[in-house]
CSV table of C-alpha atoms in Angstrom, one decimal:
chain,number,residue,atom,x,y,z
D,112,UNK,CA,0.1,0.0,0.2
D,113,UNK,CA,2.8,2.3,0.6
D,114,UNK,CA,5.0,1.1,-2.0
D,115,UNK,CA,8.0,0.1,0.2
D,116,UNK,CA,10.2,-2.6,-0.5
D,117,UNK,CA,9.2,-6.1,1.6
D,118,UNK,CA,12.0,-6.7,4.2
D,119,UNK,CA,14.4,-9.9,3.5
D,120,UNK,CA,12.5,-12.2,5.6
D,121,UNK,CA,9.4,-11.9,3.5
D,122,UNK,CA,10.8,-11.7,-0.2
D,123,UNK,CA,9.3,-15.0,-1.0
D,124,UNK,CA,6.0,-14.2,0.4
D,125,UNK,CA,4.9,-13.7,-3.6
D,126,UNK,CA,5.9,-17.3,-4.0
D,127,UNK,CA,3.9,-18.9,-0.9
D,128,UNK,CA,0.8,-16.8,-2.1
D,129,UNK,CA,0.5,-18.8,-5.5
D,130,UNK,CA,2.0,-21.8,-3.7
D,131,UNK,CA,-0.5,-22.6,-0.3
D,132,UNK,CA,1.2,-24.8,1.5
D,133,UNK,CA,0.4,-28.3,1.7
D,134,UNK,CA,-2.1,-29.2,3.8
D,135,UNK,CA,-3.4,-26.1,3.6
D,136,UNK,CA,-7.3,-24.9,2.8
D,137,UNK,CA,-7.5,-21.9,0.0
D,138,UNK,CA,-8.2,-19.0,1.9
D,139,UNK,CA,-6.4,-19.8,4.8
D,140,UNK,CA,-2.9,-18.2,6.2
D,141,UNK,CA,-0.3,-20.6,7.1
D,142,UNK,CA,0.9,-20.1,10.4
D,143,UNK,CA,4.4,-18.9,9.8
D,144,UNK,CA,6.0,-18.1,6.7
D,145,UNK,CA,2.5,-18.0,4.8
D,146,UNK,CA,0.5,-15.4,2.9
D,147,UNK,CA,-2.6,-14.1,2.0
D,148,UNK,CA,-3.7,-13.2,-1.1
D,149,UNK,CA,-6.4,-10.1,-1.4
D,150,UNK,CA,-8.0,-9.0,-4.9
D,151,UNK,CA,-9.2,-5.7,-4.8
D,152,UNK,CA,-12.7,-4.0,-5.7
D,153,UNK,CA,-10.5,-1.8,-8.4
D,154,UNK,CA,-8.4,-5.5,-9.5
D,155,UNK,CA,-5.2,-4.5,-7.0
D,156,UNK,CA,-3.6,-7.4,-5.3
D,157,UNK,CA,-2.5,-7.2,-2.1
D,158,UNK,CA,-0.1,-9.8,0.0
D,159,UNK,CA,-0.9,-10.2,3.8
D,160,UNK,CA,2.4,-11.8,5.2
D,161,UNK,CA,3.1,-14.0,8.4
D,162,UNK,CA,6.7,-13.6,9.3
D,163,UNK,CA,8.8,-15.6,12.0
D,164,UNK,CA,9.9,-13.3,14.7
D,165,UNK,CA,13.7,-12.2,13.9
D,166,UNK,CA,15.9,-12.7,17.2
D,167,UNK,CA,17.7,-9.6,18.4
D,168,UNK,CA,21.4,-9.9,18.5
D,169,UNK,CA,21.9,-8.6,22.2
D,170,UNK,CA,18.4,-9.6,23.2
D,171,UNK,CA,16.6,-7.2,24.9
D,172,UNK,CA,19.7,-4.7,25.4
D,173,UNK,CA,18.9,-4.1,22.0
D,174,UNK,CA,16.6,-1.6,22.0
D,175,UNK,CA,14.6,-0.4,19.2
D,176,UNK,CA,16.5,2.8,17.3
D,177,UNK,CA,19.7,2.4,19.8
D,178,UNK,CA,22.7,1.9,17.7
D,179,UNK,CA,24.8,-0.5,19.0
D,180,UNK,CA,27.7,2.2,19.0
D,181,UNK,CA,26.0,4.4,21.3
D,182,UNK,CA,25.5,1.2,23.7
D,183,UNK,CA,29.2,0.5,23.6
D,184,UNK,CA,30.3,4.2,24.7
D,185,UNK,CA,27.5,3.6,26.9
D,186,UNK,CA,29.2,0.5,28.3
D,187,UNK,CA,32.5,2.1,28.7
D,188,UNK,CA,31.7,4.8,30.7
D,189,UNK,CA,29.8,3.3,33.5
D,190,UNK,CA,33.0,0.7,33.4
D,191,UNK,CA,35.1,4.1,33.8
D,192,UNK,CA,32.6,5.2,36.6
D,193,UNK,CA,32.9,1.7,38.3
D,194,UNK,CA,36.6,1.7,38.3
D,195,UNK,CA,37.4,5.4,40.0
D,196,UNK,CA,34.8,4.9,42.2
D,197,UNK,CA,36.1,1.3,43.3
D,198,UNK,CA,39.6,2.8,43.8
D,199,UNK,CA,38.6,6.0,45.3
D,200,UNK,CA,36.9,3.2,48.2
D,201,UNK,CA,40.0,0.5,47.8
D,202,UNK,CA,42.5,3.2,47.7
D,203,UNK,CA,42.1,4.0,51.8
D,204,UNK,CA,41.4,0.5,52.5
D,205,UNK,CA,44.9,-0.4,50.9
D,206,UNK,CA,46.7,2.7,53.0
D,207,UNK,CA,45.4,1.2,56.2
D,208,UNK,CA,46.4,-2.1,55.9
D,209,UNK,CA,50.2,-0.7,54.7
D,210,UNK,CA,50.4,1.7,58.4
D,211,UNK,CA,49.3,-1.3,60.0
D,212,UNK,CA,51.9,-3.7,58.8
D,213,UNK,CA,54.6,-0.3,59.1
D,214,UNK,CA,52.9,-1.0,62.9
D,215,UNK,CA,53.5,-4.4,63.4
D,216,UNK,CA,57.1,-3.6,62.1
D,217,UNK,CA,57.9,-1.5,64.6
D,218,UNK,CA,58.0,2.1,62.3
D,219,UNK,CA,55.4,4.2,65.3
D,220,UNK,CA,56.0,7.4,63.1
D,221,UNK,CA,53.9,6.0,60.5
D,222,UNK,CA,50.4,8.5,59.8
D,223,UNK,CA,47.7,7.5,57.8
D,224,UNK,CA,45.0,11.1,57.8
D,225,UNK,CA,47.4,13.3,55.7
D,226,UNK,CA,47.7,10.8,53.2
D,227,UNK,CA,43.7,10.4,53.1
D,228,UNK,CA,43.8,14.0,52.1
D,229,UNK,CA,41.1,15.2,55.1
D,230,UNK,CA,38.3,12.5,54.3
D,231,UNK,CA,35.7,13.4,56.5
D,232,UNK,CA,33.8,9.9,55.8
D,233,UNK,CA,34.5,6.6,58.0
D,234,UNK,CA,37.7,5.7,56.6
D,235,UNK,CA,38.7,9.2,57.4
D,236,UNK,CA,37.4,8.9,60.9
D,237,UNK,CA,39.1,5.4,61.1
D,238,UNK,CA,42.2,6.9,59.9
D,239,UNK,CA,42.3,9.3,62.7
D,240,UNK,CA,41.8,6.9,64.9
D,241,UNK,CA,44.7,4.4,63.6
D,242,UNK,CA,46.9,7.8,63.6
D,243,UNK,CA,45.9,8.3,67.6
D,244,UNK,CA,46.6,4.7,68.1
D,245,UNK,CA,50.0,5.1,66.9
D,246,UNK,CA,50.9,8.7,68.6
D,247,UNK,CA,50.2,6.9,71.8
D,248,UNK,CA,51.9,3.8,71.3
D,249,UNK,CA,55.4,6.0,70.6
D,250,UNK,CA,54.8,8.5,73.6
D,251,UNK,CA,54.4,5.0,76.0
D,252,UNK,CA,57.5,3.2,73.9
D,253,UNK,CA,59.2,6.7,75.0
D,254,UNK,CA,58.2,6.6,77.5
D,255,UNK,CA,59.1,2.7,78.5
D,256,UNK,CA,62.9,3.6,77.3
D,257,UNK,CA,62.9,6.7,79.2
D,258,UNK,CA,62.5,4.8,82.2
D,259,UNK,CA,64.6,2.4,81.5
D,260,UNK,CA,67.4,4.8,81.3
D,261,UNK,CA,66.6,6.8,84.4
D,262,UNK,CA,66.7,3.3,86.0
D,263,UNK,CA,69.9,2.4,85.0
D,264,UNK,CA,71.1,6.3,85.8
D,265,UNK,CA,70.0,5.4,89.3
D,266,UNK,CA,71.8,2.6,90.1
D,267,UNK,CA,74.9,3.4,88.1
D,268,UNK,CA,75.2,6.6,90.9
D,269,UNK,CA,74.9,4.1,94.1
D,270,UNK,CA,77.5,1.4,92.5
D,271,UNK,CA,80.0,3.9,91.6
D,272,UNK,CA,80.1,4.7,95.4
D,273,UNK,CA,79.8,1.4,96.8
D,274,UNK,CA,82.7,1.4,94.5
D,275,UNK,CA,84.4,4.1,95.7
D,276,UNK,CA,83.8,3.3,99.4
D,277,UNK,CA,85.4,-0.5,99.1
D,278,UNK,CA,88.9,1.6,97.0
D,279,UNK,CA,89.1,3.3,99.8
D,280,UNK,CA,88.3,0.9,102.7
D,281,UNK,CA,91.0,-1.2,100.7
D,282,UNK,CA,93.3,1.6,100.9
D,283,UNK,CA,92.7,2.7,104.6
D,284,UNK,CA,92.8,0.8,106.7
D,285,UNK,CA,92.6,3.1,109.7
D,286,UNK,CA,88.9,4.0,108.3
D,287,UNK,CA,87.3,0.8,107.4
D,288,UNK,CA,84.9,1.5,109.8
D,289,UNK,CA,83.7,4.9,108.4
D,290,UNK,CA,84.1,3.1,104.8
D,291,UNK,CA,81.8,0.7,105.9
D,292,UNK,CA,78.8,2.3,107.2
D,293,UNK,CA,78.6,4.6,103.7
D,294,UNK,CA,79.0,1.1,101.8
D,295,UNK,CA,75.8,0.2,104.6
D,296,UNK,CA,73.8,4.2,103.4
D,297,UNK,CA,74.3,2.7,99.9
D,298,UNK,CA,73.2,-0.7,99.8
D,299,UNK,CA,69.9,0.7,101.8
D,300,UNK,CA,69.3,3.4,98.9
D,301,UNK,CA,69.9,0.8,96.5
D,302,UNK,CA,67.5,-1.4,97.9
D,303,UNK,CA,65.2,1.3,98.8
D,304,UNK,CA,65.6,2.1,94.9
D,305,UNK,CA,64.5,-1.1,93.5
D,306,UNK,CA,61.5,-1.4,96.0
D,307,UNK,CA,60.2,1.5,95.3
D,308,UNK,CA,60.3,0.9,91.6
D,309,UNK,CA,59.2,-2.6,91.8
D,310,UNK,CA,56.1,-0.3,93.4
D,311,UNK,CA,55.7,1.8,90.9
D,312,UNK,CA,55.8,-0.5,88.3
D,313,UNK,CA,52.8,-3.1,90.1
D,314,UNK,CA,51.0,0.1,90.3
D,315,UNK,CA,51.2,0.7,86.9
D,316,UNK,CA,49.7,-2.9,85.8
D,317,UNK,CA,46.8,-3.3,84.3
D,318,UNK,CA,44.5,-4.8,86.9
D,319,UNK,CA,45.4,-4.1,89.8
D,320,UNK,CA,43.4,-4.9,92.4
D,321,UNK,CA,43.0,-2.7,95.6
D,322,UNK,CA,42.3,-3.9,99.2
D,323,UNK,CA,39.1,-2.4,100.6
D,324,UNK,CA,38.9,-1.9,104.1
D,325,UNK,CA,37.7,1.5,106.2
D,326,UNK,CA,40.8,4.0,106.4
D,327,UNK,CA,40.6,6.8,108.3
D,328,UNK,CA,42.6,9.4,107.2
D,329,UNK,CA,43.0,11.6,110.7
D,330,UNK,CA,44.7,8.8,112.4
D,331,UNK,CA,46.1,7.6,109.2
D,332,UNK,CA,48.5,11.1,108.8
D,333,UNK,CA,48.8,11.6,112.6
D,334,UNK,CA,50.5,8.6,112.3
D,335,UNK,CA,52.7,9.2,109.9
D,336,UNK,CA,53.6,13.0,110.9
D,337,UNK,CA,54.8,11.2,114.2
D,338,UNK,CA,57.1,8.9,112.0
D,339,UNK,CA,58.6,11.5,109.8
D,340,UNK,CA,58.5,14.6,112.9
D,341,UNK,CA,61.7,12.6,113.5
D,342,UNK,CA,63.3,13.3,110.4
D,343,UNK,CA,62.2,16.5,110.6
D,344,UNK,CA,63.6,17.5,113.6
D,345,UNK,CA,66.8,16.0,112.3
D,346,UNK,CA,66.8,18.5,109.4
D,347,UNK,CA,65.5,21.4,111.5
D,348,UNK,CA,62.2,22.2,110.8
D,349,UNK,CA,58.9,20.7,112.6
D,350,UNK,CA,55.4,19.2,111.5
D,351,UNK,CA,52.1,20.3,111.9
D,352,UNK,CA,49.0,19.1,111.7
D,353,UNK,CA,45.4,20.1,111.5
D,354,UNK,CA,42.8,17.3,110.6
D,355,UNK,CA,39.0,17.2,110.7
D,356,UNK,CA,36.9,14.4,112.8
D,357,UNK,CA,35.5,11.4,111.1
D,358,UNK,CA,37.7,11.5,107.8
D,359,UNK,CA,37.1,8.3,106.3
D,360,UNK,CA,37.2,6.4,103.1
D,361,UNK,CA,37.5,3.4,101.4
D,362,UNK,CA,40.8,2.0,100.4
D,363,UNK,CA,43.6,0.0,100.9
D,364,UNK,CA,45.3,1.1,104.0
D,365,UNK,CA,48.9,0.5,102.8
D,366,UNK,CA,49.1,2.2,99.9
D,367,UNK,CA,47.2,5.2,101.1
D,368,UNK,CA,49.8,5.6,103.6
D,369,UNK,CA,52.3,5.2,101.1
D,370,UNK,CA,50.7,7.9,98.8
D,371,UNK,CA,50.8,10.3,102.2
D,372,UNK,CA,54.1,9.3,103.4
D,373,UNK,CA,55.8,10.0,100.2
D,374,UNK,CA,54.3,13.3,99.9
D,375,UNK,CA,55.0,14.4,103.2
D,376,UNK,CA,58.4,13.0,103.2
D,377,UNK,CA,59.1,15.3,100.1
D,378,UNK,CA,57.7,18.1,101.9
D,379,UNK,CA,60.5,17.6,104.9
D,380,UNK,CA,63.0,16.6,102.4
D,381,UNK,CA,63.1,20.4,100.8
D,382,UNK,CA,62.0,22.6,104.1
D,383,UNK,CA,64.5,24.7,104.9
D,384,UNK,CA,66.2,24.7,108.2
D,385,UNK,CA,63.3,26.3,111.4
D,386,UNK,CA,61.1,25.7,108.3
D,387,UNK,CA,57.2,24.0,108.9
D,388,UNK,CA,55.7,21.8,106.8
D,389,UNK,CA,51.7,21.8,107.4
D,390,UNK,CA,49.5,18.9,106.6
D,391,UNK,CA,45.9,19.8,106.7
D,392,UNK,CA,42.8,17.5,105.9
D,393,UNK,CA,38.8,18.8,106.0
D,394,UNK,CA,36.1,17.4,104.6
D,395,UNK,CA,34.1,19.1,102.3
D,396,UNK,CA,30.3,19.9,102.7
D,397,UNK,CA,28.3,16.8,102.1
D,398,UNK,CA,26.1,19.2,99.2
D,399,UNK,CA,29.5,19.3,97.5
D,400,UNK,CA,28.6,15.5,96.3
D,401,UNK,CA,25.7,14.0,98.0
D,402,UNK,CA,27.4,10.4,98.0
D,403,UNK,CA,29.4,10.9,100.7
D,404,UNK,CA,31.2,14.0,100.4
D,405,UNK,CA,35.0,14.9,99.4
D,406,UNK,CA,38.2,15.1,101.7
D,407,UNK,CA,40.6,17.3,100.6
D,408,UNK,CA,44.2,16.4,102.5
D,409,UNK,CA,46.9,19.7,101.6
D,410,UNK,CA,50.6,19.2,102.1
D,411,UNK,CA,52.4,22.5,102.1
D,412,UNK,CA,56.3,23.0,102.3
D,413,UNK,CA,57.8,26.3,103.1
D,414,UNK,CA,61.2,25.3,100.0
D,415,UNK,CA,61.7,27.2,96.6
D,416,UNK,CA,58.7,25.9,95.2
D,417,UNK,CA,58.8,24.8,91.6
D,418,UNK,CA,58.6,26.0,88.3
D,419,UNK,CA,55.2,27.0,87.1
D,420,UNK,CA,56.1,24.6,83.9
D,421,UNK,CA,57.5,21.5,85.6
D,422,UNK,CA,54.4,21.5,88.3
D,423,UNK,CA,52.2,19.0,86.3
D,424,UNK,CA,55.8,16.5,86.1
D,425,UNK,CA,56.7,16.6,89.2
D,426,UNK,CA,54.5,13.4,89.7
D,427,UNK,CA,56.3,11.5,86.2
D,428,UNK,CA,58.8,8.8,87.5
D,429,UNK,CA,62.2,9.9,88.0
D,430,UNK,CA,61.4,13.7,87.3
D,431,UNK,CA,63.6,16.4,89.2
D,432,UNK,CA,63.2,19.8,89.1
D,433,UNK,CA,67.4,20.1,90.3
D,434,UNK,CA,67.5,23.6,89.5
D,435,UNK,CA,64.6,24.7,91.7
D,436,UNK,CA,65.0,22.4,94.1
D,437,UNK,CA,68.7,22.9,95.2
D,438,UNK,CA,71.9,20.8,94.2
D,439,UNK,CA,72.9,19.9,97.7
D,440,UNK,CA,72.2,16.2,97.5
D,441,UNK,CA,68.9,15.6,99.8
D,442,UNK,CA,66.8,14.8,96.2
D,443,UNK,CA,65.9,11.8,96.3
D,444,UNK,CA,65.6,9.7,92.8
D,445,UNK,CA,62.3,11.0,92.0
D,446,UNK,CA,59.6,8.4,92.2
D,447,UNK,CA,57.5,9.7,95.8
D,448,UNK,CA,55.2,11.3,93.9
D,449,UNK,CA,55.2,9.2,91.2
D,450,UNK,CA,54.0,6.5,93.4
D,451,UNK,CA,51.3,9.1,95.1
D,452,UNK,CA,50.0,9.8,92.0
D,453,UNK,CA,49.2,6.2,91.1
D,454,UNK,CA,48.0,5.5,94.4
D,455,UNK,CA,45.9,8.6,94.7
D,456,UNK,CA,44.8,7.5,90.9
D,457,UNK,CA,43.5,3.6,91.9
D,458,UNK,CA,41.9,5.2,94.6
D,459,UNK,CA,39.9,7.6,91.9
D,460,UNK,CA,41.0,10.6,93.6
D,461,UNK,CA,43.4,12.9,92.1
D,462,UNK,CA,46.7,15.2,92.9
D,463,UNK,CA,47.4,18.2,92.1
D,464,UNK,CA,50.8,20.5,93.0
D,465,UNK,CA,50.7,24.3,92.7
D,466,UNK,CA,53.2,26.8,94.6
D,467,UNK,CA,51.7,28.4,97.2
D,468,UNK,CA,51.8,31.8,98.2
D,469,UNK,CA,54.7,33.1,100.3
D,470,UNK,CA,56.7,30.8,98.5
D,471,UNK,CA,56.6,26.8,99.1
D,472,UNK,CA,54.6,24.0,97.3
D,473,UNK,CA,51.6,23.0,98.1
D,474,UNK,CA,50.6,19.2,96.8
D,475,UNK,CA,46.5,18.6,97.1
D,476,UNK,CA,45.2,15.2,97.4
D,477,UNK,CA,41.5,14.6,97.3
D,478,UNK,CA,39.6,11.7,97.7
D,479,UNK,CA,35.8,10.1,98.1
D,480,UNK,CA,34.5,10.0,101.3
D,481,UNK,CA,33.1,7.2,103.1
D,482,UNK,CA,29.4,7.7,104.3
D,483,UNK,CA,28.5,5.8,107.5
D,484,UNK,CA,25.0,5.1,106.4
D,485,UNK,CA,26.7,2.5,103.8
D,486,UNK,CA,27.8,-0.8,104.5
D,487,UNK,CA,31.6,-1.6,104.1
D,488,UNK,CA,30.4,-3.3,100.5
D,489,UNK,CA,28.4,-0.7,99.7
D,490,UNK,CA,31.9,1.4,100.0
D,491,UNK,CA,34.3,-0.5,98.3
D,492,UNK,CA,31.6,-0.8,95.0
D,493,UNK,CA,31.5,2.8,94.9
D,494,UNK,CA,34.9,3.1,95.2
D,495,UNK,CA,35.7,0.8,92.1
């Protein structure tokens, strides 16, 4: 009707129309490939062709009117986008894996976040956490190495003095008694240093358990002050104590005694002649902490004090402020305040140091008080 050429699949339609398929009645259309001849009143002849459907080369992907070139371009662009997206997601993971292997090999200076160019997604947060962990590990390792250096230095000094005393004793038979006394002092100092180092190591061990008992802070301070007063009198200074009544805490009695005694002896050691070490203990009002209140213990000396920049460092192991605290050899090995700090922290308290008005150093210890209305078990749970 439109005078267009027949498709190739229907090229044999005229022959099929003139020669019906075997077994097909006249005027009927064959199921496939057959044709029906129609004659119009004007004499025109038309053929109705039934042709089989030709399968598409790419099935349903071959859309009508879509050239294969355009389809190939679309597939190429999609593949490129998927590749770069996969690289965008996989590259940070590869960088994280490389960083973990470097950490395992001992390189604690490796950092991941700068290589990710400040990503703020979950991978960026993971990289930031990994960098924080690496920095923390680096600081811990440096602290351990510094501790080993300090311990070796502190052990070397009394050992050198021991060797010197032995050498002098062998050369001066008349002064053997004096040299033996010095050897005994150095041996005692070595024993104390080793004991304090082991004590500090035990306090820093994870999972350290505390003995829980009711401790009267006032009585404990009174006992310590009486013991330290003998040492203070030999140095020409005195110890003064002012404590409120009913200052009870729940904790390890020996550990608390060690904390208070180290702070008080440190104050006596750096007090001048005719100076005073003032110890005060009071209980804060219950309204500041309804669960039982807080107990503040302040130990103040009248020595030279500590530079402001060093106040936060004096609780580190083996740290000593020689320039501010004198060079007369009266300083300890720098472990007493470190032990006190760890002991107070294990009891849920805190310890701080500040320079007092009028001179001297004031060390404040704050602990949780025990309410008399609670049982010992409840107090132990509260402290833990």
